Amino acid sequence: MRLVIGLWYHTAVDNLTRELAFPDPPLADDLVLLRPWRDADAAEGFEAFSDEQCLRFSWPRTEPPVLADFLAAASSNEAARLAGASINFAVAPAAAPDRIWGAASVYDVHLAGGRAAVGYWVAPWARRRGVAGRSVRLLAAWAFTGLGVERLELTCGPDNTASARVAERCGFVREGVMRSHLPFKGARRDTVLFSLLPGELRADGAT
């Protein structure tokens, strides 16, 4: 389980993976801070993810999540980080680092193939501030320079127009639709695939 878009998706591990260390200093700009999750974040994080929009796009089960699901994800996230498969961040306001504005991750890390994916979700009280775009830009820049990734992917459901806009504003190129890509809410869901290569990342406000 992962506390991001793609929360429960399979994370592959290649034979060149290594423990993924949190960046030092942390990834941040004047709006957002990407930091490790803390035990004290659980209640606010669960409240944020329980929002209707997060559940619509990021929760694959038919039954709603409970706090135990959120807590179990933390253990799985740490195991995946130690295995070099993914690294998950709490997204906090830069001016109030103890709050939760959402989550973001670099996952499905394949260092041998030089590729990975990026995902996120945003709390309802933090939307319409550019939080998603700022977080994706920070993660993408770090994935290219810190991990040596040569291809970064972002996926979303065909009806998730907000995530598609974030991807395009950050410079991701829409490659197509993967039909019946994954199990989702008792059926199977198509997935829109975007990709970003080094040199294509757009700054905030770029067209």
Short mmCIF file of N, CA, C and O in Angstrom, two decimals, residues 4 15 41 56 73 87 97 99 105-106 128 150 164 167-168 189:
data_model
loop_
_atom_site.label_atom_id
_atom_site.label_comp_id
_atom_site.label_asym_id
_atom_site.label_seq_id
_atom_site.Cartn_x
_atom_site.Cartn_y
_atom_site.Cartn_z
N VAL A 4 -0.53 7.46 -1.74
CA VAL A 4 -0.51 8.39 -2.86
C VAL A 4 -1.48 7.90 -3.90
O VAL A 4 -2.07 6.84 -3.77
N ASN A 15 16.95 -5.60 -9.94
CA ASN A 15 18.12 -6.14 -9.24
C ASN A 15 19.19 -5.10 -8.96
O ASN A 15 20.26 -5.45 -8.48
N ASP A 41 1.14 12.19 12.21
CA ASP A 41 0.38 12.60 11.03
C ASP A 41 -0.83 11.73 10.75
O ASP A 41 -1.65 12.07 9.89
N ARG A 56 -12.62 8.67 -4.66
CA ARG A 56 -13.09 8.42 -6.02
C ARG A 56 -11.96 8.02 -6.96
O ARG A 56 -12.09 7.09 -7.76
N ALA A 73 -0.41 1.05 5.86
CA ALA A 73 0.32 1.56 4.70
C ALA A 73 1.68 2.11 5.10
O ALA A 73 2.65 2.00 4.35
N ILE A 87 9.46 5.72 -2.60
CA ILE A 87 9.69 6.60 -1.46
C ILE A 87 8.51 7.55 -1.37
O ILE A 87 8.11 8.16 -2.35
N PRO A 97 5.12 23.08 8.94
CA PRO A 97 5.55 21.73 8.57
C PRO A 97 4.83 20.59 9.28
O PRO A 97 4.92 19.45 8.83
N ARG A 99 1.58 20.29 9.62
CA ARG A 99 0.28 20.05 9.01
C ARG A 99 0.42 19.11 7.82
O ARG A 99 1.50 18.90 7.29
N SER A 105 4.76 10.67 -4.00
CA SER A 105 5.78 9.63 -3.99
C SER A 105 6.43 9.47 -5.35
O SER A 105 5.87 9.85 -6.39
N VAL A 106 7.61 8.90 -5.33
CA VAL A 106 8.24 8.32 -6.51
C VAL A 106 8.16 6.82 -6.27
O VAL A 106 8.64 6.32 -5.26
N ARG A 128 -6.54 23.99 -4.92
CA ARG A 128 -6.60 25.27 -5.63
C ARG A 128 -5.53 26.26 -5.16
O ARG A 128 -5.74 27.47 -5.18
N GLU A 150 15.67 8.47 -16.20
CA GLU A 150 15.63 9.03 -17.55
C GLU A 150 14.21 9.11 -18.11
O GLU A 150 13.98 9.71 -19.15
N ALA A 164 -4.86 15.14 -14.93
CA ALA A 164 -4.37 15.30 -16.30
C ALA A 164 -3.85 16.71 -16.53
O ALA A 164 -2.81 16.91 -17.16
N ALA A 167 -0.46 17.12 -14.84
CA ALA A 167 0.59 16.48 -15.64
C ALA A 167 1.00 17.36 -16.82
O ALA A 167 2.19 17.59 -17.05
N GLU A 168 0.04 17.86 -17.56
CA GLU A 168 0.34 18.65 -18.75
C GLU A 168 1.01 19.97 -18.39
O GLU A 168 1.94 20.42 -19.09
N ARG A 189 -10.24 -0.82 -14.57
CA ARG A 189 -10.23 0.59 -14.96
C ARG A 189 -9.17 0.85 -16.02
O ARG A 189 -8.06 0.32 -15.97
#
